[in-house]
Amino acid sequence: MNLPAPKPLRLEEAALFLDLDGTLAPIAARPGDVRPDTRRTRLLERLNEGLGGRLAVVSGRTLDDIDRILEGRIVCASGVHGLVRRDCDGRIHTPAPHPAMDEAIAALRRFAARDAGLLVEDKGASVALHFRLARHHSLAARDLARRIAADTGLTLQEGDMVEELRTPGPSKGDSIRDFMETPIFRGAHPVFAGDDATDEHGFAEVARLGGFGVLVGPPRRTHARFGLRNVEDVLAWLEAAR
């Protein structure tokens, strides 16, 4: 079922949470291919000012990658699907990596050695195996990730042409809840836009807090109340905020 598009945001009452890949930036074959964009950077600067700082990026990427792509303009951020959070005063909360993380990284790298299109991304508290450039290995990649998760107790995070093994810990929804409990966000109306299955925790949390989620991309079963087709629609919706 198609979801209705959201109305333009009223900045004076909103707290805005945004995923990055597939929401603010098109998904690329390689994570490093996503670059800064002047239009996006200027838009986020304007939104952050209009929201009085109540803007946080909630992404599967590391904080370093978020800062690289967004040119360091957004301080409030959560990375690695909620495991790492940087408060608006710059304090960073991050868990110690799971004891089996080195073992998982080594196993994924051995697997990736069979094809140059298989990419292993070490995020510290998690590791991701990307196979968008080697789709014929997708079944084997998913089977391997599931076996590692079952053997080690790492949390399996399945995504769009990626398998990620995470240190057990907070989700994107948990990060949104923690942001909303801080003075700068408290009392505002939370809105979260995202595209992936990992964003469902965030959609559920903003709904619990009286706000709403915006699903970006094809319709599916979701906790989001509204929908937008693609990144371009997201940027246009955000540009209409006042």
Coordinates of N, CA and C in Angstrom, one line a residue:
M1 N 0.8 -1.2 0.0 CA 0.0 0.0 0.0 C 0.9 1.2 0.0
N2 N 0.6 2.2 -0.9 CA 1.3 3.4 -1.0 C 1.0 4.3 0.2
L3 N 2.0 4.9 0.8 CA 1.8 5.8 1.9 C 1.7 7.3 1.4
P4 N 0.9 8.1 2.0 CA 0.8 9.5 1.6 C 2.1 10.2 1.9
A5 N 2.4 11.3 1.1 CA 3.6 12.1 1.3 C 3.3 13.0 2.6
P6 N 4.4 13.2 3.3 CA 4.2 14.1 4.5 C 4.1 15.6 4.1
K7 N 3.4 16.3 4.9 CA 3.3 17.8 4.7 C 4.6 18.4 5.0
P8 N 4.9 19.6 4.5 CA 6.1 20.3 4.9 C 6.3 20.5 6.4
L9 N 7.5 20.3 6.9 CA 7.8 20.4 8.3 C 7.6 21.8 8.8
R10 N 7.1 21.9 10.0 CA 7.1 23.2 10.7 C 8.2 23.2 11.7
L11 N 9.3 23.9 11.4 CA 10.5 23.8 12.1 C 10.4 24.1 13.6
E12 N 9.5 25.1 13.9 CA 9.5 25.5 15.3 C 9.1 24.4 16.3
E13 N 8.4 23.4 15.8 CA 7.9 22.3 16.7 C 8.5 21.0 16.5
A14 N 9.4 20.8 15.5 CA 9.9 19.5 15.1 C 11.2 19.2 15.7
A15 N 11.5 17.9 15.9 CA 12.8 17.4 16.1 C 13.1 16.4 14.9
L16 N 14.1 16.6 14.2 CA 14.3 15.9 12.9 C 15.4 14.9 13.0
F17 N 15.2 13.7 12.6 CA 16.2 12.6 12.6 C 16.2 12.1 11.1
L18 N 17.4 12.0 10.6 CA 17.6 11.6 9.2 C 18.6 10.5 9.0
D19 N 18.2 9.4 8.3 CA 19.2 8.5 7.8 C 20.0 9.1 6.7
L20 N 21.1 8.5 6.3 CA 22.0 9.1 5.3 C 21.8 8.3 4.0
D21 N 22.4 7.1 3.9 CA 22.3 6.4 2.6 C 20.9 6.0 2.2
G22 N 20.5 6.3 1.0 CA 19.1 6.0 0.6 C 18.1 7.0 1.0
T23 N 18.5 8.0 1.8 CA 17.6 9.0 2.3 C 18.1 10.4 2.0
L24 N 19.3 10.8 2.5 CA 19.9 12.0 2.1 C 20.9 11.9 0.9
A25 N 21.3 10.7 0.6 CA 22.3 10.5 -0.5 C 21.9 9.2 -1.2
P26 N 22.0 9.1 -2.5 CA 21.7 7.9 -3.2 C 22.7 6.8 -2.8
I27 N 22.2 5.6 -2.7 CA 23.1 4.4 -2.4 C 24.1 4.2 -3.5
A28 N 25.4 4.1 -3.1 CA 26.4 3.9 -4.1 C 27.0 2.4 -4.0
A29 N 27.6 2.0 -5.1 CA 28.2 0.6 -5.2 C 29.2 0.4 -4.1
R30 N 30.0 1.4 -3.8 CA 31.0 1.4 -2.7 C 30.7 2.5 -1.7
P31 N 30.8 2.2 -0.4 CA 30.5 3.2 0.6 C 31.3 4.5 0.4
G32 N 32.6 4.4 -0.1 CA 33.4 5.5 -0.2 C 33.0 6.4 -1.4
D33 N 32.1 5.9 -2.3 CA 31.7 6.7 -3.5 C 30.8 7.8 -3.1
V34 N 30.2 7.8 -2.0 CA 29.3 8.8 -1.6 C 30.1 10.0 -1.1
R35 N 29.9 11.2 -1.7 CA 30.7 12.3 -1.5 C 29.9 13.5 -0.9
P36 N 30.6 14.5 -0.4 CA 29.8 15.7 0.0 C 29.1 16.3 -1.2
D37 N 28.0 17.0 -0.9 CA 27.2 17.7 -1.9 C 26.8 19.0 -1.4
T38 N 27.0 20.1 -2.2 CA 26.8 21.5 -1.7 C 25.3 21.7 -1.4
R39 N 24.4 21.2 -2.3 CA 23.0 21.4 -2.0 C 22.6 20.8 -0.7
R40 N 23.0 19.6 -0.4 CA 22.6 18.9 0.8 C 23.2 19.6 2.0
T41 N 24.5 20.0 1.9 CA 25.2 20.6 3.1 C 24.5 21.9 3.4
R42 N 24.2 22.7 2.4 CA 23.5 24.0 2.7 C 22.1 23.8 3.3
L43 N 21.4 22.8 2.8 CA 20.1 22.5 3.3 C 20.1 22.1 4.7
L44 N 21.1 21.2 5.1 CA 21.2 20.8 6.5 C 21.6 21.9 7.4
E45 N 22.4 22.8 6.9 CA 22.8 24.0 7.8 C 21.6 24.8 8.0
R46 N 20.7 25.1 7.0 CA 19.5 25.9 7.2 C 18.6 25.2 8.1
L47 N 18.4 23.9 8.0 CA 17.4 23.2 8.8 C 17.9 23.2 10.3
N48 N 19.2 22.9 10.5 CA 19.7 22.9 11.8 C 19.5 24.2 12.5
E49 N 19.7 25.3 11.8 CA 19.5 26.6 12.4 C 18.0 26.8 12.7
G50 N 17.1 26.5 11.7 CA 15.7 26.7 11.9 C 15.1 25.8 13.0
L51 N 15.7 24.7 13.2 CA 15.3 23.7 14.3 C 15.9 24.0 15.7
G52 N 16.8 25.0 15.7 CA 17.4 25.3 17.0 C 18.4 24.2 17.4
G53 N 19.0 23.5 16.5 CA 19.9 22.4 16.8 C 19.2 21.0 17.0
R54 N 17.9 21.0 16.8 CA 17.2 19.7 17.0 C 17.2 18.9 15.7
L55 N 18.4 18.6 15.2 CA 18.6 17.8 14.0 C 19.7 16.8 14.3
A56 N 19.4 15.5 14.0 CA 20.4 14.5 14.2 C 20.4 13.6 13.0
V57 N 21.6 13.2 12.6 CA 21.7 12.1 11.5 C 21.9 10.8 12.2
V58 N 21.0 9.8 11.8 CA 21.0 8.5 12.5 C 21.3 7.5 11.4
S59 N 22.5 7.0 11.3 CA 23.0 6.2 10.1 C 23.7 4.9 10.5
G60 N 23.8 4.1 9.5 CA 24.6 2.9 9.7 C 26.1 3.1 9.5
R61 N 26.5 4.3 9.0 CA 27.9 4.6 8.8 C 28.6 5.0 10.2
T62 N 29.9 5.0 10.1 CA 30.6 5.5 11.3 C 30.5 7.0 11.4
L63 N 30.8 7.6 12.5 CA 30.8 9.0 12.7 C 31.7 9.7 11.8
D64 N 32.9 9.1 11.6 CA 33.9 9.7 10.7 C 33.3 9.8 9.2
D65 N 32.6 8.8 8.8 CA 32.1 8.8 7.5 C 30.9 9.8 7.4
I66 N 30.1 9.9 8.4 CA 29.0 10.9 8.4 C 29.6 12.3 8.3
D67 N 30.7 12.6 9.1 CA 31.3 13.9 9.0 C 31.9 14.2 7.7
R68 N 32.5 13.1 7.1 CA 33.1 13.3 5.7 C 32.1 13.7 4.7
I69 N 31.0 13.0 4.7 CA 29.9 13.2 3.7 C 29.2 14.5 3.9
L70 N 28.9 14.8 5.2 CA 28.2 16.0 5.5 C 29.1 17.2 5.9
E71 N 30.4 17.1 5.6 CA 31.3 18.2 5.8 C 31.4 18.7 7.2
G72 N 31.1 17.8 8.2 CA 31.2 18.2 9.6 C 30.2 19.2 10.1
R73 N 29.1 19.3 9.3 CA 28.2 20.4 9.7 C 27.2 20.0 10.8
I74 N 27.0 18.6 11.0 CA 26.0 18.2 11.9 C 26.7 17.5 13.1
V75 N 26.6 18.1 14.3 CA 27.2 17.5 15.5 C 26.4 16.4 16.0
C76 N 25.1 16.5 16.2 CA 24.3 15.5 16.8 C 24.2 14.3 15.8
A77 N 24.7 13.2 16.1 CA 24.7 12.1 15.2 C 24.8 10.7 15.9
S78 N 24.2 9.7 15.2 CA 24.4 8.3 15.7 C 24.8 7.5 14.6
G79 N 25.8 6.7 14.8 CA 26.4 5.8 13.8 C 26.3 4.4 14.1
V80 N 26.7 3.5 13.1 CA 26.7 2.1 13.2 C 25.4 1.6 13.7
H81 N 24.3 2.1 13.1 CA 22.9 1.6 13.4 C 22.5 1.8 14.9
G82 N 23.0 2.9 15.5 CA 22.7 3.2 16.9 C 23.7 2.8 17.9
L83 N 24.7 2.0 17.6 CA 25.7 1.6 18.5 C 26.5 2.8 19.1
V84 N 26.8 3.7 18.2 CA 27.7 4.9 18.6 C 26.8 6.1 18.5
R85 N 26.9 7.0 19.5 CA 26.1 8.2 19.5 C 27.0 9.4 19.9
R86 N 26.9 10.5 19.2 CA 27.6 11.7 19.6 C 26.6 12.8 20.0
D87 N 26.6 13.2 21.2 CA 25.6 14.2 21.7 C 25.9 15.5 21.1
C88 N 25.0 16.4 21.3 CA 25.1 17.7 20.7 C 26.2 18.6 21.3
D89 N 26.7 18.1 22.4 CA 27.9 18.8 23.0 C 29.2 18.2 22.6
G90 N 29.1 17.2 21.7 CA 30.3 16.5 21.2 C 30.7 15.3 21.9
R91 N 30.1 15.0 23.1 CA 30.5 13.7 23.8 C 30.1 12.5 23.0
I92 N 30.9 11.5 22.9 CA 30.7 10.3 22.2 C 30.5 9.1 23.1
H93 N 29.5 8.3 22.8 CA 29.2 7.1 23.5 C 29.4 5.9 22.6
T94 N 30.3 5.0 22.9 CA 30.5 3.9 22.0 C 30.9 2.7 22.9
P95 N 30.4 1.5 22.5 CA 30.6 0.3 23.2 C 32.0 -0.3 22.8
A96 N 32.5 -1.1 23.7 CA 33.7 -1.9 23.4 C 33.3 -3.0 22.4
P97 N 34.1 -3.2 21.4 CA 33.8 -4.3 20.4 C 33.6 -5.6 21.0
H98 N 32.7 -6.4 20.5 CA 32.4 -7.8 21.0 C 33.7 -8.6 20.8
P99 N 34.0 -9.5 21.8 CA 35.2 -10.3 21.8 C 35.4 -11.0 20.5
A100 N 34.4 -11.4 19.8 CA 34.5 -12.2 18.6 C 34.6 -11.3 17.3
M101 N 34.7 -10.0 17.5 CA 34.7 -9.1 16.3 C 35.9 -9.4 15.4
D102 N 37.1 -9.6 16.0 CA 38.3 -9.9 15.1 C 38.1 -11.2 14.4
E103 N 37.5 -12.2 15.0 CA 37.3 -13.5 14.3 C 36.3 -13.3 13.2
A104 N 35.3 -12.5 13.4 CA 34.3 -12.2 12.3 C 34.9 -11.5 11.1
I105 N 35.7 -10.4 11.4 CA 36.4 -9.7 10.4 C 37.3 -10.6 9.6
A106 N 38.1 -11.4 10.2 CA 39.0 -12.4 9.5 C 38.2 -13.3 8.6
A107 N 37.1 -13.8 9.1 CA 36.3 -14.8 8.3 C 35.7 -14.1 7.1
L108 N 35.2 -12.8 7.2 CA 34.6 -12.1 6.1 C 35.7 -11.7 5.1
R109 N 36.9 -11.4 5.6 CA 38.0 -11.1 4.6 C 38.4 -12.3 3.8
R110 N 38.5 -13.4 4.5 CA 38.8 -14.7 3.7 C 37.8 -14.9 2.6
F111 N 36.5 -14.7 3.0 CA 35.4 -14.9 2.0 C 35.6 -13.9 0.9
A112 N 35.9 -12.6 1.2 CA 35.9 -11.5 0.2 C 37.1 -11.7 -0.7
A113 N 38.1 -12.5 -0.3 CA 39.3 -12.6 -1.2 C 39.0 -13.3 -2.5
R114 N 37.8 -14.0 -2.6 CA 37.5 -14.7 -3.8 C 37.0 -13.8 -4.9
D115 N 36.7 -12.5 -4.7 CA 36.1 -11.7 -5.7 C 36.4 -10.2 -5.4
A116 N 36.9 -9.5 -6.3 CA 37.2 -8.0 -6.0 C 36.0 -7.2 -5.8
G117 N 34.8 -7.7 -6.2 CA 33.6 -7.0 -6.0 C 33.0 -7.2 -4.6
L118 N 33.6 -8.0 -3.7 CA 33.2 -8.2 -2.3 C 34.0 -7.3 -1.5
L119 N 33.4 -6.4 -0.7 CA 34.0 -5.4 0.1 C 33.7 -5.6 1.6
V120 N 34.8 -5.6 2.4 CA 34.6 -5.7 3.9 C 34.9 -4.3 4.5
E121 N 33.9 -3.8 5.3 CA 34.0 -2.5 5.9 C 34.1 -2.7 7.4
D122 N 35.2 -2.4 8.0 CA 35.5 -2.6 9.4 C 35.0 -1.2 10.1
K123 N 34.0 -1.3 10.9 CA 33.5 -0.1 11.6 C 33.8 -0.1 13.1
G124 N 34.7 -1.0 13.5 CA 35.1 -1.0 14.9 C 34.2 -1.9 15.7
A125 N 33.0 -1.4 16.0 CA 32.0 -2.2 16.8 C 31.2 -3.1 15.9
S126 N 31.4 -3.0 14.6 CA 30.7 -3.9 13.7 C 31.6 -4.1 12.4
V127 N 31.2 -5.0 11.6 CA 31.8 -5.2 10.3 C 30.8 -5.6 9.3
A128 N 30.9 -5.0 8.1 CA 29.9 -5.2 7.0 C 30.6 -5.8 5.8
L129 N 29.8 -6.7 5.2 CA 30.3 -7.4 3.9 C 29.3 -6.9 2.8
H130 N 29.9 -6.1 1.9 CA 29.1 -5.5 0.8 C 29.3 -6.4 -0.4
F131 N 28.2 -6.7 -1.1 CA 28.2 -7.6 -2.3 C 27.4 -7.0 -3.5
R132 N 27.2 -5.7 -3.5 CA 26.5 -5.1 -4.6 C 27.2 -5.2 -5.9
L133 N 28.5 -5.3 -5.9 CA 29.3 -5.5 -7.1 C 29.6 -6.9 -7.4
A134 N 29.1 -7.8 -6.6 CA 29.3 -9.3 -6.8 C 28.0 -10.0 -6.3
R135 N 26.9 -9.7 -7.0 CA 25.6 -10.2 -6.5 C 25.5 -11.7 -6.7
H136 N 26.3 -12.3 -7.5 CA 26.3 -13.8 -7.6 C 26.8 -14.5 -6.4
H137 N 27.4 -13.7 -5.5 CA 27.9 -14.3 -4.2 C 26.9 -14.0 -3.0
S138 N 25.7 -13.5 -3.4 CA 24.8 -13.0 -2.3 C 24.3 -14.1 -1.4
L139 N 23.9 -15.3 -1.9 CA 23.5 -16.4 -1.1 C 24.6 -16.9 -0.2
A140 N 25.8 -17.0 -0.7 CA 26.9 -17.5 0.1 C 27.3 -16.5 1.2
A141 N 27.2 -15.2 0.8 CA 27.5 -14.1 1.8 C 26.5 -14.2 2.9
R142 N 25.2 -14.3 2.6 CA 24.2 -14.3 3.7 C 24.3 -15.5 4.5
D143 N 24.6 -16.7 3.9 CA 24.8 -17.9 4.7 C 26.0 -17.8 5.7
L144 N 27.1 -17.2 5.2 CA 28.3 -17.1 6.0 C 28.0 -16.1 7.2
A145 N 27.3 -15.0 6.9 CA 27.0 -14.1 8.0 C 26.1 -14.7 9.0
R146 N 25.1 -15.5 8.6 CA 24.2 -16.1 9.6 C 25.0 -17.1 10.4
R147 N 25.9 -17.9 9.8 CA 26.7 -18.8 10.6 C 27.5 -18.2 11.6
I148 N 28.2 -17.1 11.2 CA 29.1 -16.4 12.1 C 28.2 -15.8 13.3
A149 N 27.1 -15.2 13.0 CA 26.2 -14.7 14.1 C 25.8 -15.8 15.0
A150 N 25.4 -17.0 14.5 CA 25.0 -18.1 15.4 C 26.1 -18.6 16.2
D151 N 27.3 -18.6 15.7 CA 28.5 -19.1 16.4 C 29.1 -18.2 17.4
T152 N 28.9 -16.9 17.2 CA 29.6 -15.9 18.1 C 28.7 -15.1 19.0
G153 N 27.4 -15.0 18.7 CA 26.5 -14.1 19.4 C 26.5 -12.7 18.9
L154 N 27.2 -12.4 17.8 CA 27.1 -11.1 17.2 C 25.7 -10.9 16.6
T155 N 25.3 -9.7 16.6 CA 23.9 -9.4 16.1 C 24.0 -9.2 14.5
L156 N 23.2 -10.0 13.8 CA 23.2 -9.9 12.4 C 22.2 -8.8 11.9
Q157 N 22.8 -7.9 11.1 CA 22.0 -6.8 10.5 C 22.0 -7.0 9.0
E158 N 20.9 -7.4 8.5 CA 20.8 -7.7 7.0 C 20.3 -6.4 6.3
G159 N 20.9 -6.0 5.2 CA 20.5 -4.8 4.5 C 20.5 -5.0 3.0
D160 N 20.5 -4.0 2.3 CA 20.4 -4.0 0.8 C 21.8 -4.3 0.2
M161 N 22.0 -5.5 -0.2 CA 23.2 -6.0 -0.7 C 24.4 -5.8 0.3
V162 N 24.1 -6.0 1.6 CA 25.1 -6.0 2.6 C 24.6 -6.8 3.8
E163 N 25.6 -7.5 4.4 CA 25.4 -8.2 5.7 C 26.3 -7.6 6.7
E164 N 25.8 -7.3 7.9 CA 26.6 -6.6 8.9 C 26.5 -7.4 10.2
L165 N 27.6 -7.6 10.8 CA 27.7 -8.3 12.1 C 28.1 -7.2 13.2
R166 N 27.2 -7.0 14.1 CA 27.3 -5.9 15.1 C 27.5 -6.4 16.5
T167 N 28.3 -5.6 17.3 CA 28.3 -5.8 18.7 C 26.9 -5.6 19.2
P168 N 26.3 -6.5 20.0 CA 25.0 -6.3 20.5 C 24.9 -5.0 21.3
G169 N 23.8 -4.3 21.1 CA 23.7 -3.0 21.8 C 22.6 -2.2 21.2
P170 N 22.6 -0.8 21.4 CA 21.5 0.0 21.1 C 21.1 0.0 19.6
S171 N 19.9 0.3 19.3 CA 19.4 0.4 17.9 C 19.2 1.9 17.5
K172 N 18.8 2.1 16.3 CA 18.5 3.5 15.9 C 17.4 4.1 16.8
G173 N 16.4 3.2 17.1 CA 15.3 3.7 18.0 C 15.8 4.1 19.3
D174 N 16.8 3.4 19.9 CA 17.3 3.7 21.2 C 18.1 5.0 21.1
S175 N 18.8 5.3 20.0 CA 19.5 6.5 19.9 C 18.5 7.7 19.8
I176 N 17.5 7.5 19.0 CA 16.5 8.6 18.9 C 15.9 8.9 20.3
R177 N 15.5 7.8 21.1 CA 15.0 8.0 22.4 C 16.0 8.8 23.3
D178 N 17.3 8.4 23.2 CA 18.3 9.1 24.0 C 18.4 10.6 23.6
F179 N 18.4 10.9 22.3 CA 18.4 12.3 21.9 C 17.2 13.0 22.4
M180 N 16.0 12.4 22.4 CA 14.8 13.1 22.8 C 14.8 13.4 24.3
E181 N 15.6 12.7 25.0 CA 15.7 12.9 26.5 C 16.6 14.0 26.9
T182 N 17.3 14.6 25.9 CA 18.3 15.7 26.2 C 17.5 17.0 26.1
P183 N 18.0 18.0 26.8 CA 17.3 19.3 26.9 C 17.0 19.9 25.5
I184 N 17.9 19.8 24.6 CA 17.8 20.5 23.3 C 16.6 19.9 22.5
F185 N 16.3 18.6 22.7 CA 15.3 17.9 21.9 C 14.0 17.8 22.7
R186 N 14.1 17.8 24.0 CA 12.9 17.5 24.8 C 11.7 18.4 24.5
G187 N 10.5 17.7 24.4 CA 9.3 18.4 24.1 C 8.9 18.7 22.7
A188 N 9.9 18.4 21.8 CA 9.6 18.6 20.4 C 8.9 17.4 19.8
H189 N 8.4 17.6 18.5 CA 7.6 16.6 17.8 C 8.6 15.8 16.9
P190 N 8.9 14.5 17.3 CA 10.0 13.8 16.5 C 9.5 13.3 15.2
V191 N 10.4 13.4 14.2 CA 10.2 13.0 12.8 C 11.4 12.3 12.4
F192 N 11.3 11.1 11.8 CA 12.4 10.3 11.3 C 12.2 9.8 9.9
A193 N 13.1 10.1 9.0 CA 13.1 9.6 7.6 C 14.2 8.7 7.4
G194 N 13.8 7.5 6.8 CA 14.8 6.5 6.5 C 14.3 5.5 5.5
D195 N 15.2 4.6 5.0 CA 14.8 3.8 3.9 C 14.9 2.3 4.2
D196 N 15.8 1.9 5.1 CA 16.2 0.5 5.3 C 15.4 -0.2 6.4
A197 N 15.6 -1.5 6.5 CA 14.9 -2.3 7.5 C 15.5 -1.8 8.9
T198 N 16.7 -1.4 9.0 CA 17.3 -0.9 10.3 C 16.5 0.3 10.8
D199 N 15.9 1.0 9.9 CA 15.2 2.2 10.3 C 13.8 2.0 10.9
E200 N 13.4 0.7 10.9 CA 12.1 0.4 11.5 C 12.1 0.7 13.0
H201 N 13.2 0.4 13.6 CA 13.3 0.7 15.1 C 13.1 2.2 15.3
G202 N 13.6 3.0 14.4 CA 13.4 4.5 14.6 C 12.0 4.9 14.3
F203 N 11.4 4.3 13.3 CA 10.0 4.6 13.0 C 9.1 4.3 14.2
A204 N 9.3 3.1 14.8 CA 8.5 2.7 15.9 C 8.7 3.6 17.1
E205 N 10.0 4.1 17.3 CA 10.2 4.9 18.5 C 9.6 6.3 18.3
V206 N 9.7 6.9 17.1 CA 9.1 8.3 17.0 C 7.6 8.2 17.1
A207 N 7.0 7.1 16.6 CA 5.5 6.9 16.8 C 5.2 6.7 18.2
R208 N 6.0 6.0 19.0 CA 5.7 5.9 20.4 C 5.8 7.2 21.1
L209 N 6.6 8.1 20.6 CA 6.8 9.4 21.3 C 5.8 10.5 20.7
G210 N 4.9 10.0 19.9 CA 3.9 11.0 19.3 C 4.3 11.6 18.0
G211 N 5.3 11.2 17.4 CA 5.7 11.7 16.1 C 5.4 10.8 15.0
F212 N 6.2 10.9 13.9 CA 5.9 10.0 12.7 C 7.2 9.7 12.0
G213 N 7.1 8.6 11.3 CA 8.2 8.2 10.4 C 7.9 8.4 8.9
V214 N 8.9 8.6 8.1 CA 8.8 8.7 6.7 C 9.6 7.7 6.0
L215 N 9.0 6.7 5.3 CA 9.7 5.7 4.6 C 10.1 6.2 3.2
V216 N 11.4 6.0 2.9 CA 11.9 6.4 1.6 C 12.1 5.2 0.7
G217 N 11.4 5.2 -0.5 CA 11.6 4.0 -1.4 C 10.3 3.3 -1.5
P218 N 10.4 2.0 -2.1 CA 9.2 1.2 -2.4 C 8.4 0.9 -1.2
P219 N 7.0 0.8 -1.3 CA 6.2 0.5 -0.1 C 6.5 -0.9 0.4
R220 N 6.3 -1.0 1.7 CA 6.5 -2.3 2.4 C 5.7 -2.2 3.7
R221 N 5.7 -3.3 4.5 CA 5.1 -3.2 5.8 C 6.1 -2.4 6.7
T222 N 5.5 -1.4 7.4 CA 6.4 -0.4 8.0 C 5.7 0.2 9.2
H223 N 6.5 0.7 10.1 CA 5.9 1.6 11.2 C 5.8 3.0 10.8
A224 N 6.3 3.4 9.6 CA 6.2 4.7 9.1 C 4.8 5.1 8.7
R225 N 4.4 6.3 8.9 CA 3.1 6.8 8.5 C 3.0 7.4 7.2
F226 N 4.2 8.0 6.7 CA 4.2 8.6 5.4 C 5.3 8.0 4.5
G227 N 5.3 8.4 3.3 CA 6.3 7.8 2.3 C 6.8 8.8 1.3
L228 N 8.0 8.7 0.8 CA 8.5 9.5 -0.3 C 9.3 8.5 -1.2
R229 N 9.3 8.8 -2.5 CA 9.8 7.9 -3.5 C 11.3 7.7 -3.4
N230 N 12.1 8.7 -3.2 CA 13.5 8.7 -3.4 C 14.2 9.8 -2.7
V231 N 15.5 9.9 -2.9 CA 16.4 10.9 -2.3 C 15.9 12.3 -2.8
E232 N 15.7 12.4 -4.0 CA 15.3 13.8 -4.6 C 14.0 14.2 -3.9
D233 N 13.0 13.4 -3.7 CA 11.8 13.7 -3.0 C 12.1 14.2 -1.6
V234 N 13.0 13.5 -0.9 CA 13.4 13.8 0.4 C 13.9 15.2 0.5
L235 N 14.9 15.5 -0.4 CA 15.5 16.9 -0.4 C 14.4 17.9 -0.7
A236 N 13.5 17.7 -1.6 CA 12.5 18.7 -2.0 C 11.6 18.9 -0.8
W237 N 11.2 17.8 -0.1 CA 10.4 17.9 1.1 C 11.1 18.7 2.2
L238 N 12.3 18.5 2.4 CA 13.1 19.2 3.4 C 13.3 20.7 3.0
E239 N 13.4 20.9 1.7 CA 13.6 22.3 1.3 C 12.3 23.1 1.5
A240 N 11.2 22.5 1.5 CA 9.9 23.1 1.8 C 9.6 23.4 3.2
A241 N 10.5 22.9 4.1 CA 10.2 23.2 5.6 C 10.4 24.6 5.9
R242 N 9.5 25.1 6.8 CA 9.6 26.5 7.2 C 9.3 26.6 8.7

